[in-house]
Coordinates of N, CA and C in Angstrom, one line a residue:
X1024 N -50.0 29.5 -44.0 CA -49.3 30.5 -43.3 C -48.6 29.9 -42.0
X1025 N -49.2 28.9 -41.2 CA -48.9 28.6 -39.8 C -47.9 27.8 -40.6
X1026 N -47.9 26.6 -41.7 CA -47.0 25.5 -41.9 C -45.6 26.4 -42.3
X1027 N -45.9 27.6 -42.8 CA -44.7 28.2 -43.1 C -44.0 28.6 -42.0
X1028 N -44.5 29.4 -40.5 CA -44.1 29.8 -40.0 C -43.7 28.6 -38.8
X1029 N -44.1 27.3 -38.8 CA -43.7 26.3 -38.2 C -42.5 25.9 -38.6
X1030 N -42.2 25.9 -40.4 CA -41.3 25.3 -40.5 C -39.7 26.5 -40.4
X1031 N -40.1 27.4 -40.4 CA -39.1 28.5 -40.1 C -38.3 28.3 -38.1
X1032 N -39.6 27.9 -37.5 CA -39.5 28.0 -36.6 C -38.8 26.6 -36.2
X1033 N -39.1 25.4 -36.5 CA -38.5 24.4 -36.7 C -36.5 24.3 -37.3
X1034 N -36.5 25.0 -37.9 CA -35.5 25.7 -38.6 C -34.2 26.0 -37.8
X1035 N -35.1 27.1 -37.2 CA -34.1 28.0 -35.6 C -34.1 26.7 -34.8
X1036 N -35.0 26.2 -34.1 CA -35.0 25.5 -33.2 C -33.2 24.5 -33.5
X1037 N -33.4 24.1 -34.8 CA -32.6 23.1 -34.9 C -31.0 23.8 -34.8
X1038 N -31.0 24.8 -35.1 CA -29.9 25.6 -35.3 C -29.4 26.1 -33.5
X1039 N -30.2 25.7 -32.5 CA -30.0 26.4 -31.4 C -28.1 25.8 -30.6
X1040 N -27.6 26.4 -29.8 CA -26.5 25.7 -29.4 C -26.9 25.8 -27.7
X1041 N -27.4 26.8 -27.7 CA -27.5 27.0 -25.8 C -28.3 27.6 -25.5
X1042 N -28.5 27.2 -23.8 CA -29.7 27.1 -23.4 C -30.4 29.3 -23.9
X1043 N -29.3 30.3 -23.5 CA -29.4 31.3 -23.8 C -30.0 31.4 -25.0
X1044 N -30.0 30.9 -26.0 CA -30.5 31.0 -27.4 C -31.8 30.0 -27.5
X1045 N -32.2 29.6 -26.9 CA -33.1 28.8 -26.6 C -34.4 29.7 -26.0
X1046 N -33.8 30.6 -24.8 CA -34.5 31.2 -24.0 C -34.9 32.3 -25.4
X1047 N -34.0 33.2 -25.9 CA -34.1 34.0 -26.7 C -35.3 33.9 -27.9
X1048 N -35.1 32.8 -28.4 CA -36.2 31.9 -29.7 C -37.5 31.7 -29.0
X1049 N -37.7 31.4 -27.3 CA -38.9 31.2 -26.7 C -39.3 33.0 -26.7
X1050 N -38.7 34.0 -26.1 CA -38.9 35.3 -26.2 C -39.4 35.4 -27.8
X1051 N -39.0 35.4 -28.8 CA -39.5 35.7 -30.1 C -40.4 35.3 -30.4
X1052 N -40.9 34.0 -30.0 CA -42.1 33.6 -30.6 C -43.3 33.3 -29.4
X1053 N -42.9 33.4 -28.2 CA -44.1 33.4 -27.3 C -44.0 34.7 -26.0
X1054 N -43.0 35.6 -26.5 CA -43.5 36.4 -25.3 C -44.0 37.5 -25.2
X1055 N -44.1 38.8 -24.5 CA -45.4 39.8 -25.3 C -45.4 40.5 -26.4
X1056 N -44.2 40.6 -26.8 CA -43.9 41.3 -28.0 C -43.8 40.3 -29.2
X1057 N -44.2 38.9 -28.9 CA -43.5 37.5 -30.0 C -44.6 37.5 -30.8
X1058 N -44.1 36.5 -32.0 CA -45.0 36.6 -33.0 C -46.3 35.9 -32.8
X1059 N -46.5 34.8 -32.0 CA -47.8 34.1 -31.4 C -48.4 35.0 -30.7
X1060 N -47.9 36.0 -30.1 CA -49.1 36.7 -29.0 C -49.3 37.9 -30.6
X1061 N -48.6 38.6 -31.5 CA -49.4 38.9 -31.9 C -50.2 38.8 -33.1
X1062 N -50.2 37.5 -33.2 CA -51.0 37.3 -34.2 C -52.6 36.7 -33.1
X1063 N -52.4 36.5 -32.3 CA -53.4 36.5 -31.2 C -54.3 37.7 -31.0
X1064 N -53.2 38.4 -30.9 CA -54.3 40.1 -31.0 C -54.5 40.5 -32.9
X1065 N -54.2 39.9 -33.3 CA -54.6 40.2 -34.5 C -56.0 39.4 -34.9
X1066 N -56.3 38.2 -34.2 CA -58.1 37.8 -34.0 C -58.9 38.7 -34.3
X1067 N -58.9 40.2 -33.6 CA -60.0 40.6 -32.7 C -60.6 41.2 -34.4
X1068 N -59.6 41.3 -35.2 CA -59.8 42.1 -36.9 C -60.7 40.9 -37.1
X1069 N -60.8 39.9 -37.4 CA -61.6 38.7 -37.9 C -63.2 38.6 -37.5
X1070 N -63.7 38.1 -38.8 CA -65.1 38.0 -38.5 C -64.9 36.2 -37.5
X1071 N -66.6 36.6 -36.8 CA -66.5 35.2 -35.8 C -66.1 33.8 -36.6
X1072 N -66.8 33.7 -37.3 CA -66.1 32.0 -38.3 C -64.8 31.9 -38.5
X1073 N -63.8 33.0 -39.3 CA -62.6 32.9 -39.4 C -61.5 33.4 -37.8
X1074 N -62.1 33.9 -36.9 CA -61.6 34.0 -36.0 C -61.3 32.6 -35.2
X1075 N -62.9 32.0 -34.9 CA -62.5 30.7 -34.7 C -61.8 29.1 -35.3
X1076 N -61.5 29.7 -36.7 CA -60.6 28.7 -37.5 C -59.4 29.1 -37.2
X1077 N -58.7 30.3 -37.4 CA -57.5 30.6 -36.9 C -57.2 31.0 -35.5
X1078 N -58.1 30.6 -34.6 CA -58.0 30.7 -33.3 C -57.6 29.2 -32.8
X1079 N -57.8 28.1 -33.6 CA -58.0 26.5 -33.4 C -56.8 26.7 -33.7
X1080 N -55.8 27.0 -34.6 CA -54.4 27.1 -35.7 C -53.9 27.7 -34.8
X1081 N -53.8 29.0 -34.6 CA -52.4 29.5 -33.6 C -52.9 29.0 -32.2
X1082 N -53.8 28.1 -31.6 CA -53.5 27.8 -30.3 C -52.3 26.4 -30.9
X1083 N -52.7 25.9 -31.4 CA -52.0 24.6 -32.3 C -50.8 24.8 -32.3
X1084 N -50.8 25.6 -33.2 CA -49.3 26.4 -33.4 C -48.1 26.5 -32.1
X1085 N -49.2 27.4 -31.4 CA -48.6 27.9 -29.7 C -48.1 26.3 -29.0
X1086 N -49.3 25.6 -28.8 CA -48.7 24.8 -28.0 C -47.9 23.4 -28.7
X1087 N -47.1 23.4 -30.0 CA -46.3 22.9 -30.5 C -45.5 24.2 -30.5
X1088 N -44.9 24.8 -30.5 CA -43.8 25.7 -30.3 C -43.6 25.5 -28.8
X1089 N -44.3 25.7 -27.8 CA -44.2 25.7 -26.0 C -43.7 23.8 -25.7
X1090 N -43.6 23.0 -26.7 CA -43.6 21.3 -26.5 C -42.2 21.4 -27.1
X1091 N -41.8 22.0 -28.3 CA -41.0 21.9 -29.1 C -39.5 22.5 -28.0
X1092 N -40.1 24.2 -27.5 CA -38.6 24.6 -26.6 C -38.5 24.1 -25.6
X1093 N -39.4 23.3 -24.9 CA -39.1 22.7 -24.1 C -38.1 21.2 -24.5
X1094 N -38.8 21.1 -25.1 CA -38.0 19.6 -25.9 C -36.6 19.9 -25.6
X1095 N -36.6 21.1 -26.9 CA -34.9 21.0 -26.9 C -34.3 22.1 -25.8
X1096 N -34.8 22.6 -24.9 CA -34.6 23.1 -23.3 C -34.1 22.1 -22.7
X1097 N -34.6 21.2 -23.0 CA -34.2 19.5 -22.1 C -32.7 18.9 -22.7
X1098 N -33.1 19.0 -23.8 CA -31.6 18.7 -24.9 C -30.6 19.2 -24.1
X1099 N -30.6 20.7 -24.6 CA -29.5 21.4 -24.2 C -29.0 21.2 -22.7
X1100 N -29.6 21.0 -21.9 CA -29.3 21.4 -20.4 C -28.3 19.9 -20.2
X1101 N -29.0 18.5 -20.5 CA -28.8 17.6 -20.3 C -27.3 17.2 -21.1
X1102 N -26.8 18.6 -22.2 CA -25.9 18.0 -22.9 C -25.2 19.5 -21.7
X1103 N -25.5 20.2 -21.9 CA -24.6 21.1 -20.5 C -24.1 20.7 -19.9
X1104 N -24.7 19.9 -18.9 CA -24.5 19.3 -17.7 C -23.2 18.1 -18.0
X1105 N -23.7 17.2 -19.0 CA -23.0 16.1 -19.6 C -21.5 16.8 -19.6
X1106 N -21.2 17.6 -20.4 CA -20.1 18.6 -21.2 C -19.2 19.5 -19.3
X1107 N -20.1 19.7 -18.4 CA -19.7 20.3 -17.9 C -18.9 19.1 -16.4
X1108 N -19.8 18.2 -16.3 CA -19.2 17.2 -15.9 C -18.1 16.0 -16.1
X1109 N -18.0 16.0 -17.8 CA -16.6 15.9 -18.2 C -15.6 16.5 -18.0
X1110 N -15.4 18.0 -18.3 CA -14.7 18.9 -17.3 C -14.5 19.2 -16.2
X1111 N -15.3 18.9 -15.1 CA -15.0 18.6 -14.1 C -14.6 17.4 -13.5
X1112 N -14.6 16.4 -14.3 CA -13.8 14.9 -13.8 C -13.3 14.9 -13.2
X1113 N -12.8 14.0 -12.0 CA -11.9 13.9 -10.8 C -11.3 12.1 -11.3
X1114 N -9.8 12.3 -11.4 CA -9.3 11.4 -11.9 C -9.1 10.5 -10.3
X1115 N -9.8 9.6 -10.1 CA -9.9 9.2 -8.6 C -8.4 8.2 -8.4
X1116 N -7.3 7.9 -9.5 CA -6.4 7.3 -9.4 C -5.4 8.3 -9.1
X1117 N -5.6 9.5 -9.5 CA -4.6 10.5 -9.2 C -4.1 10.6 -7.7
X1118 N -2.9 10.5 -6.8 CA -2.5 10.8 -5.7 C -3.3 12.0 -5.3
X1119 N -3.8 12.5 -4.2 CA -4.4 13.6 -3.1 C -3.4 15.0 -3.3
X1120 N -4.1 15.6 -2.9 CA -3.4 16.7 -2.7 C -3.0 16.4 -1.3
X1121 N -1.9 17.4 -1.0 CA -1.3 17.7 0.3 C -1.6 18.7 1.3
X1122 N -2.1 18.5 2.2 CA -3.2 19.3 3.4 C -2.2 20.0 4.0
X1123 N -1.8 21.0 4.2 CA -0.7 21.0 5.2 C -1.6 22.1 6.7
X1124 N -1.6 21.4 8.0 CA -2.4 21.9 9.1 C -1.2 23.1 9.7
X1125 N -2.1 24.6 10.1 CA -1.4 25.1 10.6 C -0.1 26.0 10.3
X1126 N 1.0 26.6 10.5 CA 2.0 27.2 10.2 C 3.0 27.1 11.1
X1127 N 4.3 27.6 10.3 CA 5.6 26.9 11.0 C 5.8 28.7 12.0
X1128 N 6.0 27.6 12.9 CA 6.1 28.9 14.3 C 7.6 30.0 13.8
X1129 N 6.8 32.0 14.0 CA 7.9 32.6 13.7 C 9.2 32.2 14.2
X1130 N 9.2 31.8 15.1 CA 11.1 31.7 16.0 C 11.7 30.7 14.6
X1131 N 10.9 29.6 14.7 CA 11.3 28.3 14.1 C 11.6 28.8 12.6
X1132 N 11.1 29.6 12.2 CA 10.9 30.1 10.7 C 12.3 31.3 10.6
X1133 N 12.5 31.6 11.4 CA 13.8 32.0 11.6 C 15.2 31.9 12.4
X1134 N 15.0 30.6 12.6 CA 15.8 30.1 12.7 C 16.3 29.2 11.4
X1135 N 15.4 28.9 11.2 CA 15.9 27.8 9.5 C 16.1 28.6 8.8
X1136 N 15.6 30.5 8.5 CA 16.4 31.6 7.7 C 17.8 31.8 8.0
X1137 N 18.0 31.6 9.2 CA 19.5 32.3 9.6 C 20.5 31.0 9.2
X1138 N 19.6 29.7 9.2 CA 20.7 28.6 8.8 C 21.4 28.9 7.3
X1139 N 20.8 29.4 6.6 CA 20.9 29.4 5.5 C 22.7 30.5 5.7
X1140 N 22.8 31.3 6.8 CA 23.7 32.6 6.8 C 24.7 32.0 7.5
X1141 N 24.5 30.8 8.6 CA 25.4 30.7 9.5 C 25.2 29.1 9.6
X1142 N 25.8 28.0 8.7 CA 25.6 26.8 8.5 C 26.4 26.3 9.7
X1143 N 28.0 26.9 10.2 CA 28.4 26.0 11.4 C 27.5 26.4 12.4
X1144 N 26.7 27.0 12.7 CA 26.1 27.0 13.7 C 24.9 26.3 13.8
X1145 N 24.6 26.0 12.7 CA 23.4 24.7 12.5 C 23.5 23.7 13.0
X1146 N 25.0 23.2 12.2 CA 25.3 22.0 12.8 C 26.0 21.9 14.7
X1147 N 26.4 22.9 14.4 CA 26.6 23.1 16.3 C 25.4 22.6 17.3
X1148 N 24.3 23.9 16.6 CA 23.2 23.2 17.0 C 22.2 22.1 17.1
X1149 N 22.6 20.9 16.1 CA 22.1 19.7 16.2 C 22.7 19.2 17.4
X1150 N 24.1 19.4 17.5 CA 24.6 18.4 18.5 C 24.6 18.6 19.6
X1151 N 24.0 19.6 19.8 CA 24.0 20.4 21.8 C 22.4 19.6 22.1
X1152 N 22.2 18.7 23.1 CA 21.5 18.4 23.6 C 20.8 19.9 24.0
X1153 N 18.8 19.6 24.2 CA 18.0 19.9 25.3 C 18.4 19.9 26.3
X1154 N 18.9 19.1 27.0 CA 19.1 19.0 28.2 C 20.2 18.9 28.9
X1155 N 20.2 19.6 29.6 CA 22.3 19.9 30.8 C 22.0 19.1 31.9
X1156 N 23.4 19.0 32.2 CA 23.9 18.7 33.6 C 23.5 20.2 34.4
X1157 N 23.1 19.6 35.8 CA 23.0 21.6 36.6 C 24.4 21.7 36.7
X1158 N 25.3 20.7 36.7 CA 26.9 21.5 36.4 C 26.9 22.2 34.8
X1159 N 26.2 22.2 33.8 CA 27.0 23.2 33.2 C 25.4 24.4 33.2
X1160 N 24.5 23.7 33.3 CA 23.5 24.4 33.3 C 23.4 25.9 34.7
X1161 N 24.2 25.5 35.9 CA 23.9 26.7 37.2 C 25.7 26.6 37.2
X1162 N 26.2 25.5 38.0 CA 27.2 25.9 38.5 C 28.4 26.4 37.7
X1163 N 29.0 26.0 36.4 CA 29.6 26.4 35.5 C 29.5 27.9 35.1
X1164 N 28.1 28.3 35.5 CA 27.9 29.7 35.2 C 27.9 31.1 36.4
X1165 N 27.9 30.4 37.7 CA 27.9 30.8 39.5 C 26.8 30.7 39.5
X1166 N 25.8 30.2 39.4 CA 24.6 29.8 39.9 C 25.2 29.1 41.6
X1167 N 24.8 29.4 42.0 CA 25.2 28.1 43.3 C 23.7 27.7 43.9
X1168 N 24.1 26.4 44.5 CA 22.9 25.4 44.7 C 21.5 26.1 45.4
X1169 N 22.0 27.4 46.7 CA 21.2 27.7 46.9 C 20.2 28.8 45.8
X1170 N 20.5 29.4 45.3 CA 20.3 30.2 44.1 C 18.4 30.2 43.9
X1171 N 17.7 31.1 44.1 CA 16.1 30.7 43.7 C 15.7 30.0 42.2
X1172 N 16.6 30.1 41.4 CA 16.2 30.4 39.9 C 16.6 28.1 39.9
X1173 N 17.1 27.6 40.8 CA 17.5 26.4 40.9 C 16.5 25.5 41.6
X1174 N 15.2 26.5 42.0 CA 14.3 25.8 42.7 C 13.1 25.0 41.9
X1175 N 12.6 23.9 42.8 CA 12.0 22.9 42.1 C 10.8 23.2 41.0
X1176 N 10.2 24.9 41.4 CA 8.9 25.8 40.9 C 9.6 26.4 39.9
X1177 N 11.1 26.8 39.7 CA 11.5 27.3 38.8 C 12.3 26.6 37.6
X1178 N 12.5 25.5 37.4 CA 13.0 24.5 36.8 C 12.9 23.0 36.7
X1179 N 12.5 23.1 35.3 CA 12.2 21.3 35.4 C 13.6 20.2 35.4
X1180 N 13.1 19.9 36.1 CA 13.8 18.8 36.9 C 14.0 17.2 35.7
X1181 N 14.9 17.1 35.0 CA 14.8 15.1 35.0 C 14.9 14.1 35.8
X1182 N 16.1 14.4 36.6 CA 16.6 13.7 37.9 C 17.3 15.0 38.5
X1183 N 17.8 14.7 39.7 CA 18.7 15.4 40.4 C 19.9 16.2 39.9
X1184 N 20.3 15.4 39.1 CA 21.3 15.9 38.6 C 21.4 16.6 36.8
X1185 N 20.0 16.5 36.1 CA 20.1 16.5 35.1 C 18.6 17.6 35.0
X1186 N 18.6 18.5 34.3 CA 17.5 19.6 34.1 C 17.1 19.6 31.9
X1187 N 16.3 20.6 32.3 CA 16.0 20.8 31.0 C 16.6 21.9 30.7
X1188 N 17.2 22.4 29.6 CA 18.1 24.0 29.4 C 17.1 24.8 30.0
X1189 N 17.8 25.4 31.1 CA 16.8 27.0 31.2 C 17.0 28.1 30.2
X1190 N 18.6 28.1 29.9 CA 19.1 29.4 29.1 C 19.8 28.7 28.0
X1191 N 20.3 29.9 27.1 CA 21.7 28.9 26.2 C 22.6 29.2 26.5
X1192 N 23.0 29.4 27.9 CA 24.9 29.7 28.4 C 25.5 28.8 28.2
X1193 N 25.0 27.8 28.5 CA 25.3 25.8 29.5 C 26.2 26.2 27.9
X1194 N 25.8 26.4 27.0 CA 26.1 26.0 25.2 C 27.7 26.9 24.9
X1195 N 27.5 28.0 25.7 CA 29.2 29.0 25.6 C 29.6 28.2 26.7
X1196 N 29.7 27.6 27.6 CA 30.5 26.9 28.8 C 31.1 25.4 27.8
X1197 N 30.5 24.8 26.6 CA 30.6 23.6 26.3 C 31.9 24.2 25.2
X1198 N 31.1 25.1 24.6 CA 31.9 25.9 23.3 C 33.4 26.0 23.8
X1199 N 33.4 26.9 25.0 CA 34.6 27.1 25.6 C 35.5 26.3 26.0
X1200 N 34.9 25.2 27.0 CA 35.8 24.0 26.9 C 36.3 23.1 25.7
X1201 N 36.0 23.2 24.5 CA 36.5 23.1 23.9 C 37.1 23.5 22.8
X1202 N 37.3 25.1 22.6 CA 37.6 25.9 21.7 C 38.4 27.2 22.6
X1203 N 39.7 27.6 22.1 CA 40.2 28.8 23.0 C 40.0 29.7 22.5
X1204 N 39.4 30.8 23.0 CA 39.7 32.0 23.2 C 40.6 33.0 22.0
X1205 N 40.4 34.0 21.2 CA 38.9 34.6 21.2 C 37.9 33.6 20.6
X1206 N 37.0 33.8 20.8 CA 35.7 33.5 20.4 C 34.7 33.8 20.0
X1207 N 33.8 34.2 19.0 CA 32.9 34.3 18.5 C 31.6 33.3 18.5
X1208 N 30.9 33.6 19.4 CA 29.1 32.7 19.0 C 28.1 33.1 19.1
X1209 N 27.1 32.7 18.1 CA 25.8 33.3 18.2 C 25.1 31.7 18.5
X1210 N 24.4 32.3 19.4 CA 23.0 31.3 19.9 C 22.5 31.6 20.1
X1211 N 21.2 31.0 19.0 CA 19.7 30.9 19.0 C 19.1 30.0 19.5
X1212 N 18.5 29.4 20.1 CA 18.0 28.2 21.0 C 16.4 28.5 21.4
X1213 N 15.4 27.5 21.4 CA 14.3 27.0 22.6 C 14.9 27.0 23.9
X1214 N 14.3 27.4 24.9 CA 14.6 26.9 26.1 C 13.3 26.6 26.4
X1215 N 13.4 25.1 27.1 CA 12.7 24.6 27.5 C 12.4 24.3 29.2
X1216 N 13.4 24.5 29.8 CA 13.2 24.2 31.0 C 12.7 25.0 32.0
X1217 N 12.9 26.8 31.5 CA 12.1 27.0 32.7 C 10.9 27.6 32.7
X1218 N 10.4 27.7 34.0 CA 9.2 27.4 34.6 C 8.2 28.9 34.0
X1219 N 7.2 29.2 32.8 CA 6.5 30.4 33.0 C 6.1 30.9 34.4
X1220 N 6.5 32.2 34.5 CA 5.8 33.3 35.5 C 4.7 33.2 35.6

């Protein structure tokens, strides 16, 4: 009876694919409701001589079935792992991915939208320097020298004669000198030069 039910069991074992069906085959045959526990409780019907002959047999039994799922518990996991690590391969010759830190500032993000609407003004805007003369930067516009907004706390300075844009007028004073009247311009600009409150 046990060589029958070994080899049945032997049988399944070999037929198993994962670790799930492995677990399931150990429930069937070793867990409370499995066929080892009850043929275990089926002892207590036996007189004492044949109790302890088939008590010697299904311990036997039990712990070749508990050697056997573990066996192939080991199988399986080891060929998981294998199978799941091929799939995860990292081809180490492959170029990196690209990190990109951070995001592109609103103003700047719209400003490169509106290029798309208003291309001469793009290029307009490459070619207008950061930085003015305080002639077209104050005086071109009536700024005059005494003026607060011309003071050393209110404006960065390069040299004496040369600032950083406070506004983008300096840029319709440049436009104008060289374009007549009417006129049309839109300016979007950084200003860099003056001083936060």
């Amino acid at each position: 009876m046990s060589e029958n039910l070994k080899r049945t069991f032997l049988d399944e074992v070999s037929s198993l694919k994962s670790l799930a069906d492995a677990a399931n085959l150990r429930v069937k045959y070793l867990g409370k409701k499995g066929i080892i526990t009850a043929k275990i409780k089926s002892l207590s019907s036996l007189s004492p001589e044949e109790r302890r002959v088939a008590g010697r047999e299904i311990n036997e039994l039990k712990q070749f079935i508990e050697e056997e799922c573990e066996r192939k518990e080991s199988l399986l996991k080891s060929a998981e792992l294998k199978g799941r690590l091929l799939a995860e391969a990292i081809d180490i010759t492959l170029p990196g991915k690209a990190v990109s830190f951070g995001h592109e500032h609103p103003l700047s993000r719209t400003l490169r939208k509106w290029s798309i609407y208003l291309p001469e003004w793009v290029l307009m805007s490459r070619k207008v320097l950061k930085w003015n003369s305080t002639v077209y930067n104050f005086e071109a516009l009536n700024i005059p020298k005494d003026h607060p907004a011309r003071d050393m706390q209110d404006t960065f300075y390069i040299s004496e004669d040369i600032v950083l844009r406070t506004h983008t007028s300096p840029v319709q004073v440049r436009v104008m000198e060289k374009k007549k009247p009417p006129l049309r311009l839109l300016r979007l600009e950084r200003c860099t030069g003056a001083m936060p409150m």
